[in-house]
Short mmCIF file of C-alpha atoms and ligand atoms in Angstrom, two decimals:
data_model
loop_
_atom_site.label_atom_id
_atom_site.label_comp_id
_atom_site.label_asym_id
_atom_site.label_seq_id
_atom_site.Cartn_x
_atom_site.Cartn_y
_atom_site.Cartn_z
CA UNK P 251 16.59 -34.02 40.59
CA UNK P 252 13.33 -32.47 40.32
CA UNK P 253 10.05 -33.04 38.14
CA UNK P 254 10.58 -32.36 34.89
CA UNK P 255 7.76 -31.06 32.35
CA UNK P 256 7.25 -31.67 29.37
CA UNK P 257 4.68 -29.47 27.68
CA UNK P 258 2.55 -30.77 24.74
CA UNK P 259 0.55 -28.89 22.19
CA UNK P 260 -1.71 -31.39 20.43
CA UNK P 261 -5.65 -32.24 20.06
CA UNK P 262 -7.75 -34.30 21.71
CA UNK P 263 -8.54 -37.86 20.73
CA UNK P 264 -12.12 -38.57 22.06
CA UNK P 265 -11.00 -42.35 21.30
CA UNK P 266 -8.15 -42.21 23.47
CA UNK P 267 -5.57 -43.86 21.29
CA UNK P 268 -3.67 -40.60 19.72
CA UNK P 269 -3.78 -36.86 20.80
CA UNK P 270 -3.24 -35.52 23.50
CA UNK P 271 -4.02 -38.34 25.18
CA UNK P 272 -1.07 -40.44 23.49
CA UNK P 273 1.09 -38.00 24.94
CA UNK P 274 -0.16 -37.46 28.27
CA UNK P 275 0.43 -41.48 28.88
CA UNK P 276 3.98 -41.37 27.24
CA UNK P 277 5.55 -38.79 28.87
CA UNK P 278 4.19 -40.08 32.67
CA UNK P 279 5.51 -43.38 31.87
CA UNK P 280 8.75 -41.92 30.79
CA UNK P 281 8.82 -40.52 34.30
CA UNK P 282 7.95 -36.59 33.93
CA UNK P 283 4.87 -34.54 34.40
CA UNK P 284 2.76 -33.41 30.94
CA UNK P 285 1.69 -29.82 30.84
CA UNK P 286 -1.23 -29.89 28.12
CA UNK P 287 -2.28 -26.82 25.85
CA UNK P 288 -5.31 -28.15 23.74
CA UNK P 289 -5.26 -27.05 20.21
CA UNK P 290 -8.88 -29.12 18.90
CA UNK P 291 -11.44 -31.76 20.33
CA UNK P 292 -11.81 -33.82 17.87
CA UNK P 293 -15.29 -36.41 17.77
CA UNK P 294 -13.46 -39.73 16.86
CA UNK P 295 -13.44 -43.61 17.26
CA UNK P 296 -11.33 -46.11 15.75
CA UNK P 297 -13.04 -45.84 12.26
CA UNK P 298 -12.81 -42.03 11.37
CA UNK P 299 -13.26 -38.63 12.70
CA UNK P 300 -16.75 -37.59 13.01
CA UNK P 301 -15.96 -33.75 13.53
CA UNK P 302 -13.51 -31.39 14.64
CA UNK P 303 -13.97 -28.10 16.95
CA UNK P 304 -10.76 -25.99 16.14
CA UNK P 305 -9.92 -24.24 20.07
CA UNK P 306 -9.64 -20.08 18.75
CA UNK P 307 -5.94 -18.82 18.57
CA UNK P 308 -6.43 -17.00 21.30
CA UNK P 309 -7.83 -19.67 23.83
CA UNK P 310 -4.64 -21.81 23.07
CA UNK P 311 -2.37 -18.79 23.42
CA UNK P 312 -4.21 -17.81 27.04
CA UNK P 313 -3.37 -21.97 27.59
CA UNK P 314 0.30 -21.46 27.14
CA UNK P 315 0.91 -17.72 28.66
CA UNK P 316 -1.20 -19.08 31.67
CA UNK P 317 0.76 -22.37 32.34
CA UNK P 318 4.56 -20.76 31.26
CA UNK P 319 4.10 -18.10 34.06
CA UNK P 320 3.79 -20.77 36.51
CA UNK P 321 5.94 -23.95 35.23
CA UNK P 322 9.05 -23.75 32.89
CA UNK P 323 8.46 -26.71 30.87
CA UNK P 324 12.20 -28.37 30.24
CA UNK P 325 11.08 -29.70 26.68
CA UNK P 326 7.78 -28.91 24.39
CA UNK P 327 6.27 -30.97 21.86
CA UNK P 328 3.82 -30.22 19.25
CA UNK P 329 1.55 -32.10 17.80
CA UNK P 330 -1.84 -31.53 15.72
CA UNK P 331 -2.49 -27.94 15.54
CA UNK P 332 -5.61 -27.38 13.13
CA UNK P 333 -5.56 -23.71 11.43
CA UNK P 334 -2.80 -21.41 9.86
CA UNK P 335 -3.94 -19.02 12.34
CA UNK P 336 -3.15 -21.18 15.19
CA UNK P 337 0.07 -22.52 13.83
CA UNK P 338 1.06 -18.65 13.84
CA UNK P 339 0.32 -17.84 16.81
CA UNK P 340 2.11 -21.37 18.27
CA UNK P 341 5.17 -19.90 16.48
CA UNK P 342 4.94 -16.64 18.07
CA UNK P 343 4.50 -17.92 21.99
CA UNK P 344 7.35 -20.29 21.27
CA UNK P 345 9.51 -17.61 20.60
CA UNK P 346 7.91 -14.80 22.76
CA UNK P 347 8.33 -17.88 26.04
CA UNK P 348 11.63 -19.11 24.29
CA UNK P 349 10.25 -22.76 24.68
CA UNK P 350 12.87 -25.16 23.90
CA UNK P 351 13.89 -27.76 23.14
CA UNK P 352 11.51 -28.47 20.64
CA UNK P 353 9.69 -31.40 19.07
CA UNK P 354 7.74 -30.88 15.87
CA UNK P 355 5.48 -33.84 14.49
CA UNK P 356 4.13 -32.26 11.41
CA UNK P 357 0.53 -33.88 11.79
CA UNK P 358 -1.71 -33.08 8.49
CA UNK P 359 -3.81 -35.96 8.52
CA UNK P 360 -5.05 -38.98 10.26
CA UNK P 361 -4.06 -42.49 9.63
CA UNK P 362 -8.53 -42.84 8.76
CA UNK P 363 -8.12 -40.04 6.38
CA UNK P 364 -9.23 -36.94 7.53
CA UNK P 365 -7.50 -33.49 7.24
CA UNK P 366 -6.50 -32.69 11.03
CA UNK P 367 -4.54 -29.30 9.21
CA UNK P 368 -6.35 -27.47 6.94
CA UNK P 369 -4.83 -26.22 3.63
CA UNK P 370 -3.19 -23.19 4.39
CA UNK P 371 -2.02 -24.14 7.25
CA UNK P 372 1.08 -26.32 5.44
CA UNK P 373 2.83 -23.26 4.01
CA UNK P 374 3.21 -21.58 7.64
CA UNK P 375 4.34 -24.47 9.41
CA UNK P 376 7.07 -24.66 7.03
CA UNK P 377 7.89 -21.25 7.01
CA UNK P 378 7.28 -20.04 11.08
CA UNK P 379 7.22 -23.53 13.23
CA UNK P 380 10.06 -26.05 11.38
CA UNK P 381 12.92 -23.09 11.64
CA UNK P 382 12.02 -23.07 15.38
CA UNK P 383 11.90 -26.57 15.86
CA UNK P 384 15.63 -28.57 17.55
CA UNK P 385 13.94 -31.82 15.54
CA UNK P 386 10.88 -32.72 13.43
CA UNK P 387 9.87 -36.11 13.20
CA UNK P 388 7.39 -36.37 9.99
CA UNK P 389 6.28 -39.93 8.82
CA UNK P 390 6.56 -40.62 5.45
CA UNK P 391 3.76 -39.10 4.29
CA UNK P 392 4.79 -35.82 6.21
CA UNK P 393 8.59 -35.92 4.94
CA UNK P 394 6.89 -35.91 1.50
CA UNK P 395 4.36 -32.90 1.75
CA UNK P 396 7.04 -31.15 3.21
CA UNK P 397 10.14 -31.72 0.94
CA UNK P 398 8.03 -32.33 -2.16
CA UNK P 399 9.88 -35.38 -2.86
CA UNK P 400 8.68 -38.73 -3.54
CA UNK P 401 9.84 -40.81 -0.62
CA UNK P 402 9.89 -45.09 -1.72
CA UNK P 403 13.18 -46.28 0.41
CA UNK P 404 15.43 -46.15 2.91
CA UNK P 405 17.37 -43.71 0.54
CA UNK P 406 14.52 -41.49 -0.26
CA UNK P 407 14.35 -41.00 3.29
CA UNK P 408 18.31 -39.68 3.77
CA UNK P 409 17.37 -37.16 0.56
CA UNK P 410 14.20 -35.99 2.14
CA UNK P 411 16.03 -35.47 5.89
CA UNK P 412 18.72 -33.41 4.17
CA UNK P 413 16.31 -30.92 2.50
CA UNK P 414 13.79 -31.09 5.48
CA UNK P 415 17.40 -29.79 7.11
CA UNK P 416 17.71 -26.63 5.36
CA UNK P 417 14.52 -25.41 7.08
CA UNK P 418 16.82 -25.98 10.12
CA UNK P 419 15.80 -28.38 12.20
CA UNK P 420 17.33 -31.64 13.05
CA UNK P 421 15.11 -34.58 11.09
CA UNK P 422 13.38 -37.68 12.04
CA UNK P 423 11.67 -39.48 9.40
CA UNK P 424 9.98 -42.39 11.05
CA UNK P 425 10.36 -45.48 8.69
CA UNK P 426 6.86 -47.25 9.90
CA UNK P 427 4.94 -46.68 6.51
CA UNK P 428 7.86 -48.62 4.01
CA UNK P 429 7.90 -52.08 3.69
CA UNK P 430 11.12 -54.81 5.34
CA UNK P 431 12.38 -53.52 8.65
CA UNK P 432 11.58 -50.57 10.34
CA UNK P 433 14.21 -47.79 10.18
CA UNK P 434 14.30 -44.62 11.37
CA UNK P 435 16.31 -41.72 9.51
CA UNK P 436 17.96 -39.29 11.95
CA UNK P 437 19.59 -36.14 10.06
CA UNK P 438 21.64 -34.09 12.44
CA UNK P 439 23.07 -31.92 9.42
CA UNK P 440 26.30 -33.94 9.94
CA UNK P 441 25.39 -37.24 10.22
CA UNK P 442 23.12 -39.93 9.18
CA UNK P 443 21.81 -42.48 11.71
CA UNK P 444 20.07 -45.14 11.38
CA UNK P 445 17.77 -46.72 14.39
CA UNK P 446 16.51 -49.92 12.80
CA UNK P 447 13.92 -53.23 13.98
CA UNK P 448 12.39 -55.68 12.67
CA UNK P 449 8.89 -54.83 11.66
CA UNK P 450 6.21 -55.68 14.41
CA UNK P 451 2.96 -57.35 12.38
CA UNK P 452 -0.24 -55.67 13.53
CA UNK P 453 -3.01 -53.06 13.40
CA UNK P 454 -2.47 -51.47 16.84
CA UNK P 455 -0.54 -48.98 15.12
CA UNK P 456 -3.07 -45.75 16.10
CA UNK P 457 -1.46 -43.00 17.80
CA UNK P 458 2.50 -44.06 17.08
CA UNK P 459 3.02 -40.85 15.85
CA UNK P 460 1.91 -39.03 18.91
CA UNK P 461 4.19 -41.48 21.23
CA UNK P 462 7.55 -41.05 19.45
CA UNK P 463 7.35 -37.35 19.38
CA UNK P 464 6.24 -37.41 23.28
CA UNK P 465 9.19 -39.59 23.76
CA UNK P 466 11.64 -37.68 22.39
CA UNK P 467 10.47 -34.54 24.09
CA UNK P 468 10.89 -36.35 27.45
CA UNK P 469 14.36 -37.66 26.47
CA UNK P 470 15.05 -34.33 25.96
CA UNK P 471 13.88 -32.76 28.76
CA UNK P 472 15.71 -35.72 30.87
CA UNK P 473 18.91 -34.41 29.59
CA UNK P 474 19.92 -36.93 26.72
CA UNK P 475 21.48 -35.88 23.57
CA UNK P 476 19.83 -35.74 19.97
CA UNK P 477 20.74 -39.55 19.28
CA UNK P 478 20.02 -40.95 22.19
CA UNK P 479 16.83 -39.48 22.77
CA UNK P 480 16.02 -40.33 19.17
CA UNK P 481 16.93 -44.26 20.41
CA UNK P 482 14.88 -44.16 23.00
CA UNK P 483 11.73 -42.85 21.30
CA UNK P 484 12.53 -45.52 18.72
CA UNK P 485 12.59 -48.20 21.41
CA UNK P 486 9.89 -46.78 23.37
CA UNK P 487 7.33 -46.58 20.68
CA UNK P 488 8.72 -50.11 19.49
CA UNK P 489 7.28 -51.70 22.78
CA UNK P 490 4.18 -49.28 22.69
CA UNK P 491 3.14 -51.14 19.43
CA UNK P 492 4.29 -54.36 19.87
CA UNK P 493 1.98 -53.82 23.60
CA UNK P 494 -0.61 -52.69 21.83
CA UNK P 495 -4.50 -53.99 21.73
CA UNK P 496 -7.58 -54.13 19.48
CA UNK P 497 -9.57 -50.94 20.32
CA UNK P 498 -12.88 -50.57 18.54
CA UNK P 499 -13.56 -51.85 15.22
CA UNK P 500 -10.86 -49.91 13.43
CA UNK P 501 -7.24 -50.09 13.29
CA UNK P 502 -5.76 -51.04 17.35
CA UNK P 503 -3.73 -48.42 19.33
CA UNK P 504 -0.31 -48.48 20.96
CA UNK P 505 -0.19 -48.90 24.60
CA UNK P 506 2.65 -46.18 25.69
CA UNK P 507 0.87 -46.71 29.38
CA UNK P 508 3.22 -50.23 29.97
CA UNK P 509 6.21 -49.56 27.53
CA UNK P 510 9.54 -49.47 28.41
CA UNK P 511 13.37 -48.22 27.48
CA UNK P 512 16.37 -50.23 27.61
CA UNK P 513 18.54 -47.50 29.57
N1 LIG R 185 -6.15 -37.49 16.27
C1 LIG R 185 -5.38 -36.59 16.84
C2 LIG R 185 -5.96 -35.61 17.80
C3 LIG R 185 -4.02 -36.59 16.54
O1 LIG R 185 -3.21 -35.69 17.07
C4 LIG R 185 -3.50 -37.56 15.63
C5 LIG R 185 -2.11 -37.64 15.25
O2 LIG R 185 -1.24 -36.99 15.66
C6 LIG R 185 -4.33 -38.46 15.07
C7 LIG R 185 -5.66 -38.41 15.41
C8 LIG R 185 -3.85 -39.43 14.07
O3 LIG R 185 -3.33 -40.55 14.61
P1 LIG R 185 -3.16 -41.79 13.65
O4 LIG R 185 -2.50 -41.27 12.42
O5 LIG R 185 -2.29 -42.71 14.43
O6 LIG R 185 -4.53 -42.29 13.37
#
């Protein structure tokens, strides 16, 4: 069996805990080769973003026509992408290059607070990326700006997957943000699955996000099915954290670079 690649469409974290770079470690240590389309630099460290320079529409669209006509990626997963007019133009390559299957993480803001979508950008994603998208894997937070419902337990979160599944995809809501044990919510439009741990205790949370959704790409593009790639980014990004180290004087990051799956 050959390389497979997984391409990602995210920013850049200049702190190296989220991003890009988040995804670049998770998918090599999953065992496949990341193909990386830069959507914005962002100026960061551990206690905020300082600035953000948005790449042009057409910069990240010369990215992904310029990589696709040399390597089929086998799974795509996207990430931050800053304006409307980039999320449009995302949309359009995915369906001009027919780039499946593919991971959405609805990223609007970062765990520091700043807006890492602007505005008008929420609208389109719901409208041209989600009905695109095999699975979306929002947080909490996400699931909520995106349903418009108020999201408090574990049963919140099977509400919010099923209208989140009319847009079409299949739904992740990761559970990290409630209180008790950690639980997952997979939606398939069929079934309801659960993927559930106890809850690790620590800061070195930054960039978990970025690691699930690169860890379900790669299952994906190593051939497992919706659940069990969903396991195995729950399991992977389980060690990540529970790996993870004090980075700066903010919040700690995950360390996807020595995590593992149970096969
Ligand atoms: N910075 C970039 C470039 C990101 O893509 C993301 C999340 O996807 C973040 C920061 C936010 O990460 P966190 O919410 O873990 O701080």
């Amino acid at each position: 069996m050959g390389m497979k690649y997984v391409l990602a469409i995210a920013g850049s974290d200049s702190s190296g805990g989220a991003g890009i770079q988040a995804d670049i470690k998770t998918i090599t240590t999953l065992g496949a080769h990341a193909l990386t389309v830069i959507t914005a630099l962002t100026a960061q460290n551990s206690t905020g973003i300082a600035a953000i320079q948005r790449i042009p529409a057409r910069f990240i669209s010369h990215q992904v026509r310029t990589v696709v006509k040399d390597l089929r990626p086998h799974a795509i997963k996207v990430g931050m992408v800053a304006t409307a007019a980039a999320v449009k133009t995302v949309a359009s390559l995915i369906k001009r290059f027919k780039l499946f299957p593919l991971v959405i993480d609805p990223v609007l803001r970062a765990s520091t607070g700043g807006r890492l979508l602007e505005a008008e950008g929420l609208s389109v994603l719901r409208e041209q990326l989600l009905p695109l998208a095999d699975v979306v894997t929002p947080n909490l937070i996400e699931a909520s700006a995106l349903s418009g419902r108020a999201i408090e337990t574990v049963s919140d979160m099977e509400q919010a997957a099923k209208t989140l599944k009319e847009m079409g995809p299949n739904v992740v809501i990761k559970g990290g943000h409630l209180a008790g044990d950690c639980v997952d919510v997979l939606y398939d439009g069929s079934e309801i699955y659960h993927f559930r741990a106890e809850r690790i205790r620590t800061d070195n949370t930054h960039g978990t996000g970025c690691v699930f959704s690169s860890a379900l790409a790669t299952s994906l593009a190593l051939g497992y099915d919706m659940i069990e790639s969903t396991r195995r980014a729950h399991d992977f990004t389980r060690v990540s954290i529970a790996r993870g180290y004090p980075c700066g004087d903010g919040a700690g990051v995950t360390n996807p670079s020595v995590a593992t799956v149970k096969a």
